[in-house]
C-alpha cells in the first residue's frame, strides 16, 4: 500500500468509514458519529440596558469608539465620526439617511456592482449596519442586509458600524440562533471584536493588519427603551482618540 492510500485509509477510519467504495463512489459510514452534547446556556434574562452596558464596556476595553444615540441623533453622530474622511463607501442597501449629514463623497458597493479593491483601500471609511452583537465578548456580527460584502469592512482603515440596541444579545449561542433565524447560517460572515490588532514576531502590537485599525460602534436605542444613566452615557460616548 502506497503512502497516499495509507493517508486516505486513516482519514476514512477517523470519520467512521470502513470498507469499499459504494455505487456513489465513496466509503459509507459504518458507525454513527458520537452525539455532540449541547448542555451550554442558550438564553439570557439580562435587560437591554444591562446588555448595552456590558457591550459598551467590552468595546471600550478593545479600544473601539462607542456612542449611544437615538435614531434622530444617528446622522449627526455618523457625520462627526467621519470628520476626517473625504469619501466613504457604504453597502448599496444601507439607509442613506444614516450618512445624510456627511459632507463628502459617498460610494456604494454591492455584489452586482463592486468597488475595486484599490478604491476601497483609498476611501476614508466604511459605514455599515450589523446583524447582531454579543455583549459578553464585545463582538459585532456582519452578514446579510446593510452589512455589505466582507471586503468592504476589511480593507478600509476606519469602520463605523451601526448596532440596534434590540439586536444585542448576551452570549454567542444567542447570536448563532439569530443568524440561523435570518437564514444566514451558511452565508459569508464577519465577526469582529474591536479594531484589527495583531502581534508581530517581536511581540509588538500592530493595528490594521487584518482589518480596520479604527472601529466606531454606534448603538441606536429605540425611543421606548430606557435611557442610560448619566455615568453610563458618558462612558458609552467615550472616544479612544481622547486617550491616545
PDB file of C-alpha atoms in Angstrom:
ATOM      1  CA  UNK A   1       0.000   0.000   0.000  1.00  0.00           C
ATOM      2  CA  UNK A   2       1.426   3.372  -1.012  1.00  0.00           C
ATOM      3  CA  UNK A   3       1.571   6.443   1.245  1.00  0.00           C
ATOM      4  CA  UNK A   4      -1.455   8.047  -0.394  1.00  0.00           C
ATOM      5  CA  UNK A   5      -3.614   5.001   0.277  1.00  0.00           C
ATOM      6  CA  UNK A   6      -2.451   4.864   3.892  1.00  0.00           C
ATOM      7  CA  UNK A   7      -3.359   8.520   4.440  1.00  0.00           C
ATOM      8  CA  UNK A   8      -6.787   8.132   2.828  1.00  0.00           C
ATOM      9  CA  UNK A   9      -7.462   4.982   4.822  1.00  0.00           C
ATOM     10  CA  UNK A  10      -6.609   6.752   8.079  1.00  0.00           C
ATOM     11  CA  UNK A  11      -8.847   9.675   7.190  1.00  0.00           C
ATOM     12  CA  UNK A  12     -11.727   7.329   6.365  1.00  0.00           C
ATOM     13  CA  UNK A  13     -11.186   5.405   9.578  1.00  0.00           C
ATOM     14  CA  UNK A  14     -11.203   8.575  11.679  1.00  0.00           C
ATOM     15  CA  UNK A  15     -14.519   9.535  10.069  1.00  0.00           C
ATOM     16  CA  UNK A  16     -16.018   6.156  10.879  1.00  0.00           C
ATOM     17  CA  UNK A  17     -15.855   4.975   7.270  1.00  0.00           C
ATOM     18  CA  UNK A  18     -14.612   1.463   6.536  1.00  0.00           C
ATOM     19  CA  UNK A  19     -14.982  -0.946   3.652  1.00  0.00           C
ATOM     20  CA  UNK A  20     -15.103  -0.424  -0.080  1.00  0.00           C
ATOM     21  CA  UNK A  21     -16.486   2.330  -2.252  1.00  0.00           C
ATOM     22  CA  UNK A  22     -20.222   2.133  -2.813  1.00  0.00           C
ATOM     23  CA  UNK A  23     -22.071   2.840  -6.059  1.00  0.00           C
ATOM     24  CA  UNK A  24     -21.896   6.585  -5.415  1.00  0.00           C
ATOM     25  CA  UNK A  25     -18.112   6.433  -5.251  1.00  0.00           C
ATOM     26  CA  UNK A  26     -17.423   6.918  -1.542  1.00  0.00           C
ATOM     27  CA  UNK A  27     -16.930   4.744   1.529  1.00  0.00           C
ATOM     28  CA  UNK A  28     -20.136   4.708   3.606  1.00  0.00           C
ATOM     29  CA  UNK A  29     -20.204   5.427   7.323  1.00  0.00           C
ATOM     30  CA  UNK A  30     -20.477   2.162   9.220  1.00  0.00           C
ATOM     31  CA  UNK A  31     -20.799   3.658  12.689  1.00  0.00           C
ATOM     32  CA  UNK A  32     -22.843   6.710  13.720  1.00  0.00           C
ATOM     33  CA  UNK A  33     -20.885   9.760  14.765  1.00  0.00           C
ATOM     34  CA  UNK A  34     -20.982  10.446  18.504  1.00  0.00           C
ATOM     35  CA  UNK A  35     -23.636  12.911  19.571  1.00  0.00           C
ATOM     36  CA  UNK A  36     -22.291  16.335  20.488  1.00  0.00           C
ATOM     37  CA  UNK A  37     -23.543  17.488  23.907  1.00  0.00           C
ATOM     38  CA  UNK A  38     -25.483  20.762  23.943  1.00  0.00           C
ATOM     39  CA  UNK A  39     -25.551  21.435  27.665  1.00  0.00           C
ATOM     40  CA  UNK A  40     -24.355  25.033  27.336  1.00  0.00           C
ATOM     41  CA  UNK A  41     -26.559  28.038  28.104  1.00  0.00           C
ATOM     42  CA  UNK A  42     -28.623  29.351  25.188  1.00  0.00           C
ATOM     43  CA  UNK A  43     -30.763  32.063  26.798  1.00  0.00           C
ATOM     44  CA  UNK A  44     -30.345  35.212  28.867  1.00  0.00           C
ATOM     45  CA  UNK A  45     -32.502  37.184  31.275  1.00  0.00           C
ATOM     46  CA  UNK A  46     -30.471  40.409  31.162  1.00  0.00           C
ATOM     47  CA  UNK A  47     -32.276  43.643  30.342  1.00  0.00           C
ATOM     48  CA  UNK A  48     -31.494  45.648  27.220  1.00  0.00           C
ATOM     49  CA  UNK A  49     -29.974  48.328  29.438  1.00  0.00           C
ATOM     50  CA  UNK A  50     -27.580  45.850  31.034  1.00  0.00           C
ATOM     51  CA  UNK A  51     -26.658  44.333  27.662  1.00  0.00           C
ATOM     52  CA  UNK A  52     -25.753  47.774  26.340  1.00  0.00           C
ATOM     53  CA  UNK A  53     -23.596  48.477  29.398  1.00  0.00           C
ATOM     54  CA  UNK A  54     -21.663  45.208  29.049  1.00  0.00           C
ATOM     55  CA  UNK A  55     -21.280  45.590  25.277  1.00  0.00           C
ATOM     56  CA  UNK A  56     -20.015  49.179  25.570  1.00  0.00           C
ATOM     57  CA  UNK A  57     -17.580  48.189  28.322  1.00  0.00           C
ATOM     58  CA  UNK A  58     -16.097  45.372  26.229  1.00  0.00           C
ATOM     59  CA  UNK A  59     -15.724  47.607  23.175  1.00  0.00           C
ATOM     60  CA  UNK A  60     -14.024  50.343  25.181  1.00  0.00           C
ATOM     61  CA  UNK A  61     -11.622  47.736  26.564  1.00  0.00           C
ATOM     62  CA  UNK A  62     -10.759  46.784  22.972  1.00  0.00           C
ATOM     63  CA  UNK A  63     -10.006  50.443  22.167  1.00  0.00           C
ATOM     64  CA  UNK A  64     -13.076  50.849  19.968  1.00  0.00           C
ATOM     65  CA  UNK A  65     -15.120  54.030  19.985  1.00  0.00           C
ATOM     66  CA  UNK A  66     -18.676  53.708  21.304  1.00  0.00           C
ATOM     67  CA  UNK A  67     -21.611  56.106  21.042  1.00  0.00           C
ATOM     68  CA  UNK A  68     -25.163  55.594  22.277  1.00  0.00           C
ATOM     69  CA  UNK A  69     -27.742  57.659  20.413  1.00  0.00           C
ATOM     70  CA  UNK A  70     -31.376  57.858  19.408  1.00  0.00           C
ATOM     71  CA  UNK A  71     -32.438  57.262  15.813  1.00  0.00           C
ATOM     72  CA  UNK A  72     -32.821  61.019  15.329  1.00  0.00           C
ATOM     73  CA  UNK A  73     -29.249  61.629  16.506  1.00  0.00           C
ATOM     74  CA  UNK A  74     -27.712  58.949  14.278  1.00  0.00           C
ATOM     75  CA  UNK A  75     -26.935  61.012  11.123  1.00  0.00           C
ATOM     76  CA  UNK A  76     -25.153  63.763  13.079  1.00  0.00           C
ATOM     77  CA  UNK A  77     -23.181  61.216  15.102  1.00  0.00           C
ATOM     78  CA  UNK A  78     -22.060  59.348  11.981  1.00  0.00           C
ATOM     79  CA  UNK A  79     -21.013  62.628  10.353  1.00  0.00           C
ATOM     80  CA  UNK A  80     -18.971  63.558  13.443  1.00  0.00           C
ATOM     81  CA  UNK A  81     -17.174  60.225  13.404  1.00  0.00           C
ATOM     82  CA  UNK A  82     -16.368  60.745   9.717  1.00  0.00           C
ATOM     83  CA  UNK A  83     -14.930  64.224  10.169  1.00  0.00           C
ATOM     84  CA  UNK A  84     -11.506  63.100   8.917  1.00  0.00           C
ATOM     85  CA  UNK A  85     -12.823  61.341   5.792  1.00  0.00           C
ATOM     86  CA  UNK A  86     -13.224  62.912   2.363  1.00  0.00           C
ATOM     87  CA  UNK A  87     -15.068  59.923   0.933  1.00  0.00           C
ATOM     88  CA  UNK A  88     -16.695  56.769   2.275  1.00  0.00           C
ATOM     89  CA  UNK A  89     -18.159  53.521   0.986  1.00  0.00           C
ATOM     90  CA  UNK A  90     -21.467  52.008   2.082  1.00  0.00           C
ATOM     91  CA  UNK A  91     -23.452  48.889   1.132  1.00  0.00           C
ATOM     92  CA  UNK A  92     -25.896  49.662  -1.662  1.00  0.00           C
ATOM     93  CA  UNK A  93     -28.852  48.699   0.561  1.00  0.00           C
ATOM     94  CA  UNK A  94     -27.830  50.868   3.525  1.00  0.00           C
ATOM     95  CA  UNK A  95     -30.284  53.551   4.644  1.00  0.00           C
ATOM     96  CA  UNK A  96     -28.843  56.694   3.022  1.00  0.00           C
ATOM     97  CA  UNK A  97     -30.302  58.812   5.835  1.00  0.00           C
ATOM     98  CA  UNK A  98     -27.602  57.383   8.126  1.00  0.00           C
ATOM     99  CA  UNK A  99     -24.942  59.255   6.130  1.00  0.00           C
ATOM    100  CA  UNK A 100     -27.202  62.146   5.163  1.00  0.00           C
ATOM    101  CA  UNK A 101     -25.155  64.728   7.089  1.00  0.00           C
ATOM    102  CA  UNK A 102     -21.772  63.559   5.776  1.00  0.00           C
ATOM    103  CA  UNK A 103     -20.407  66.290   3.503  1.00  0.00           C
ATOM    104  CA  UNK A 104     -18.011  64.151   1.463  1.00  0.00           C
ATOM    105  CA  UNK A 105     -18.423  61.715  -1.413  1.00  0.00           C
ATOM    106  CA  UNK A 106     -20.437  58.542  -0.787  1.00  0.00           C
ATOM    107  CA  UNK A 107     -19.642  55.442  -2.859  1.00  0.00           C
ATOM    108  CA  UNK A 108     -21.938  52.417  -2.910  1.00  0.00           C
ATOM    109  CA  UNK A 109     -20.849  48.801  -3.165  1.00  0.00           C
ATOM    110  CA  UNK A 110     -22.764  45.640  -3.992  1.00  0.00           C
ATOM    111  CA  UNK A 111     -22.153  42.155  -5.310  1.00  0.00           C
ATOM    112  CA  UNK A 112     -23.559  43.260  -8.669  1.00  0.00           C
ATOM    113  CA  UNK A 113     -21.531  46.489  -8.814  1.00  0.00           C
ATOM    114  CA  UNK A 114     -18.476  46.006  -6.567  1.00  0.00           C
ATOM    115  CA  UNK A 115     -15.918  48.707  -5.923  1.00  0.00           C
ATOM    116  CA  UNK A 116     -12.337  47.764  -6.908  1.00  0.00           C
ATOM    117  CA  UNK A 117     -10.002  46.907  -4.039  1.00  0.00           C
ATOM    118  CA  UNK A 118      -7.750  49.876  -4.825  1.00  0.00           C
ATOM    119  CA  UNK A 119     -10.754  52.183  -4.408  1.00  0.00           C
ATOM    120  CA  UNK A 120     -11.677  50.550  -1.096  1.00  0.00           C
ATOM    121  CA  UNK A 121      -8.091  50.931   0.064  1.00  0.00           C
ATOM    122  CA  UNK A 122      -8.188  54.657  -0.683  1.00  0.00           C
ATOM    123  CA  UNK A 123     -11.533  55.644   0.866  1.00  0.00           C
ATOM    124  CA  UNK A 124     -11.570  57.296   4.258  1.00  0.00           C
ATOM    125  CA  UNK A 125     -14.047  54.943   5.922  1.00  0.00           C
ATOM    126  CA  UNK A 126     -16.847  52.425   5.550  1.00  0.00           C
ATOM    127  CA  UNK A 127     -20.272  52.656   7.194  1.00  0.00           C
ATOM    128  CA  UNK A 128     -22.415  49.543   7.670  1.00  0.00           C
ATOM    129  CA  UNK A 129     -25.186  48.129   9.765  1.00  0.00           C
ATOM    130  CA  UNK A 130     -24.929  44.850  11.665  1.00  0.00           C
ATOM    131  CA  UNK A 131     -26.912  41.652  12.062  1.00  0.00           C
ATOM    132  CA  UNK A 132     -26.441  41.082  15.778  1.00  0.00           C
ATOM    133  CA  UNK A 133     -23.905  41.825  18.507  1.00  0.00           C
ATOM    134  CA  UNK A 134     -22.650  39.856  21.504  1.00  0.00           C
ATOM    135  CA  UNK A 135     -22.341  41.749  24.781  1.00  0.00           C
ATOM    136  CA  UNK A 136     -20.296  39.102  26.585  1.00  0.00           C
ATOM    137  CA  UNK A 137     -17.492  39.182  24.009  1.00  0.00           C
ATOM    138  CA  UNK A 138     -17.920  42.688  22.593  1.00  0.00           C
ATOM    139  CA  UNK A 139     -18.423  41.216  19.130  1.00  0.00           C
ATOM    140  CA  UNK A 140     -20.355  42.553  16.139  1.00  0.00           C
ATOM    141  CA  UNK A 141     -21.657  40.045  13.578  1.00  0.00           C
ATOM    142  CA  UNK A 142     -21.913  41.187   9.979  1.00  0.00           C
ATOM    143  CA  UNK A 143     -23.893  39.210   7.408  1.00  0.00           C
ATOM    144  CA  UNK A 144     -26.845  39.880   5.168  1.00  0.00           C
ATOM    145  CA  UNK A 145     -28.715  43.183   4.670  1.00  0.00           C
ATOM    146  CA  UNK A 146     -26.989  46.511   5.427  1.00  0.00           C
ATOM    147  CA  UNK A 147     -23.661  44.771   6.135  1.00  0.00           C
ATOM    148  CA  UNK A 148     -22.247  44.649   2.610  1.00  0.00           C
ATOM    149  CA  UNK A 149     -19.618  42.392   1.145  1.00  0.00           C
ATOM    150  CA  UNK A 150     -16.959  41.187   3.584  1.00  0.00           C
ATOM    151  CA  UNK A 151     -14.206  43.032   1.711  1.00  0.00           C
ATOM    152  CA  UNK A 152     -15.630  46.498   2.363  1.00  0.00           C
ATOM    153  CA  UNK A 153     -15.328  46.014   6.130  1.00  0.00           C
ATOM    154  CA  UNK A 154     -11.811  44.570   5.942  1.00  0.00           C
ATOM    155  CA  UNK A 155      -9.929  46.877   3.545  1.00  0.00           C
ATOM    156  CA  UNK A 156     -10.723  50.477   4.670  1.00  0.00           C
ATOM    157  CA  UNK A 157      -8.834  51.710   7.748  1.00  0.00           C
ATOM    158  CA  UNK A 158     -11.933  53.042   9.532  1.00  0.00           C
ATOM    159  CA  UNK A 159     -15.234  51.230  10.102  1.00  0.00           C
ATOM    160  CA  UNK A 160     -18.325  52.911  11.524  1.00  0.00           C
ATOM    161  CA  UNK A 161     -20.815  50.193  12.475  1.00  0.00           C
ATOM    162  CA  UNK A 162     -24.410  50.884  13.483  1.00  0.00           C
ATOM    163  CA  UNK A 163     -25.882  48.427  16.000  1.00  0.00           C
ATOM    164  CA  UNK A 164     -29.524  48.494  17.064  1.00  0.00           C
ATOM    165  CA  UNK A 165     -29.878  48.006  20.812  1.00  0.00           C
ATOM    166  CA  UNK A 166     -32.580  45.414  20.162  1.00  0.00           C
ATOM    167  CA  UNK A 167     -30.053  43.314  18.218  1.00  0.00           C
ATOM    168  CA  UNK A 168     -27.622  42.970  21.135  1.00  0.00           C
ATOM    169  CA  UNK A 169     -27.637  39.549  22.818  1.00  0.00           C
ATOM    170  CA  UNK A 170     -25.651  38.341  25.799  1.00  0.00           C
ATOM    171  CA  UNK A 171     -23.880  35.189  24.621  1.00  0.00           C
ATOM    172  CA  UNK A 172     -22.586  33.514  21.458  1.00  0.00           C
ATOM    173  CA  UNK A 173     -25.296  30.794  21.167  1.00  0.00           C
ATOM    174  CA  UNK A 174     -27.945  33.524  21.030  1.00  0.00           C
ATOM    175  CA  UNK A 175     -26.107  35.262  18.188  1.00  0.00           C
ATOM    176  CA  UNK A 176     -25.784  31.995  16.279  1.00  0.00           C
ATOM    177  CA  UNK A 177     -29.523  31.443  16.727  1.00  0.00           C
ATOM    178  CA  UNK A 178     -30.247  34.933  15.370  1.00  0.00           C
ATOM    179  CA  UNK A 179     -28.129  34.239  12.295  1.00  0.00           C
ATOM    180  CA  UNK A 180     -29.896  30.920  11.769  1.00  0.00           C
ATOM    181  CA  UNK A 181     -33.319  32.537  12.124  1.00  0.00           C
ATOM    182  CA  UNK A 182     -32.315  35.085   9.481  1.00  0.00           C
ATOM    183  CA  UNK A 183     -31.264  32.306   7.108  1.00  0.00           C
ATOM    184  CA  UNK A 184     -27.603  33.343   7.284  1.00  0.00           C
ATOM    185  CA  UNK A 185     -26.026  30.273   8.892  1.00  0.00           C
ATOM    186  CA  UNK A 186     -24.263  29.331   5.641  1.00  0.00           C
ATOM    187  CA  UNK A 187     -23.771  32.881   4.326  1.00  0.00           C
ATOM    188  CA  UNK A 188     -20.405  34.687   4.479  1.00  0.00           C
ATOM    189  CA  UNK A 189     -19.980  36.265   7.918  1.00  0.00           C
ATOM    190  CA  UNK A 190     -17.556  38.627   9.615  1.00  0.00           C
ATOM    191  CA  UNK A 191     -17.286  38.583  13.412  1.00  0.00           C
ATOM    192  CA  UNK A 192     -15.234  41.449  14.830  1.00  0.00           C
ATOM    193  CA  UNK A 193     -14.306  42.259  18.422  1.00  0.00           C
ATOM    194  CA  UNK A 194     -12.721  45.692  18.298  1.00  0.00           C
ATOM    195  CA  UNK A 195     -10.389  47.107  15.645  1.00  0.00           C
ATOM    196  CA  UNK A 196      -7.863  44.850  13.946  1.00  0.00           C
ATOM    197  CA  UNK A 197      -4.799  44.138  16.082  1.00  0.00           C
ATOM    198  CA  UNK A 198      -2.070  41.540  15.946  1.00  0.00           C
ATOM    199  CA  UNK A 199       1.388  40.952  17.381  1.00  0.00           C
ATOM    200  CA  UNK A 200       4.454  40.574  15.183  1.00  0.00           C
ATOM    201  CA  UNK A 201       7.345  38.191  15.728  1.00  0.00           C
ATOM    202  CA  UNK A 202       8.942  40.660  18.154  1.00  0.00           C
ATOM    203  CA  UNK A 203       5.719  40.857  20.219  1.00  0.00           C
ATOM    204  CA  UNK A 204       4.988  44.394  19.085  1.00  0.00           C
ATOM    205  CA  UNK A 205       1.270  45.158  18.796  1.00  0.00           C
ATOM    206  CA  UNK A 206       0.360  46.257  15.282  1.00  0.00           C
ATOM    207  CA  UNK A 207      -3.023  47.700  14.320  1.00  0.00           C
ATOM    208  CA  UNK A 208      -4.802  47.378  10.998  1.00  0.00           C
ATOM    209  CA  UNK A 209      -3.105  44.282   9.588  1.00  0.00           C
ATOM    210  CA  UNK A 210      -6.207  42.122   9.090  1.00  0.00           C
ATOM    211  CA  UNK A 211      -8.899  44.786   9.061  1.00  0.00           C
ATOM    212  CA  UNK A 212      -9.666  48.394  10.029  1.00  0.00           C
ATOM    213  CA  UNK A 213      -7.326  49.964  12.554  1.00  0.00           C
ATOM    214  CA  UNK A 214     -10.174  52.125  13.865  1.00  0.00           C
ATOM    215  CA  UNK A 215     -13.657  50.903  14.786  1.00  0.00           C
ATOM    216  CA  UNK A 216     -16.524  53.099  15.952  1.00  0.00           C
ATOM    217  CA  UNK A 217     -19.743  51.400  17.061  1.00  0.00           C
ATOM    218  CA  UNK A 218     -22.920  53.482  17.218  1.00  0.00           C
ATOM    219  CA  UNK A 219     -25.622  51.893  19.384  1.00  0.00           C
ATOM    220  CA  UNK A 220     -29.078  53.096  18.376  1.00  0.00           C
ATOM    221  CA  UNK A 221     -31.602  52.935  21.197  1.00  0.00           C
ATOM    222  CA  UNK A 222     -35.286  52.791  20.308  1.00  0.00           C
ATOM    223  CA  UNK A 223     -37.433  55.520  21.807  1.00  0.00           C
ATOM    224  CA  UNK A 224     -39.341  53.066  24.015  1.00  0.00           C
ATOM    225  CA  UNK A 225     -36.136  51.693  25.565  1.00  0.00           C
ATOM    226  CA  UNK A 226     -34.851  53.169  28.848  1.00  0.00           C
ATOM    227  CA  UNK A 227     -32.320  55.940  28.734  1.00  0.00           C
ATOM    228  CA  UNK A 228     -28.869  55.323  30.138  1.00  0.00           C
ATOM    229  CA  UNK A 229     -27.842  56.744  33.468  1.00  0.00           C
ATOM    230  CA  UNK A 230     -25.600  59.769  33.194  1.00  0.00           C
ATOM    231  CA  UNK A 231     -22.489  57.792  34.101  1.00  0.00           C
ATOM    232  CA  UNK A 232     -23.210  55.085  31.555  1.00  0.00           C
ATOM    233  CA  UNK A 233     -23.996  57.674  28.900  1.00  0.00           C
ATOM    234  CA  UNK A 234     -20.648  59.378  29.448  1.00  0.00           C
ATOM    235  CA  UNK A 235     -18.784  56.084  29.289  1.00  0.00           C
ATOM    236  CA  UNK A 236     -20.617  54.990  26.154  1.00  0.00           C
ATOM    237  CA  UNK A 237     -19.795  58.242  24.364  1.00  0.00           C
ATOM    238  CA  UNK A 238     -16.063  57.842  25.024  1.00  0.00           C
ATOM    239  CA  UNK A 239     -13.760  58.229  22.030  1.00  0.00           C
ATOM    240  CA  UNK A 240     -10.486  56.251  22.226  1.00  0.00           C
ATOM    241  CA  UNK A 241      -8.716  59.091  20.423  1.00  0.00           C
ATOM    242  CA  UNK A 242      -9.155  61.224  23.544  1.00  0.00           C
ATOM    243  CA  UNK A 243      -6.760  58.942  25.456  1.00  0.00           C
ATOM    244  CA  UNK A 244      -4.336  58.320  22.600  1.00  0.00           C
TER     245      UNK A 244
END
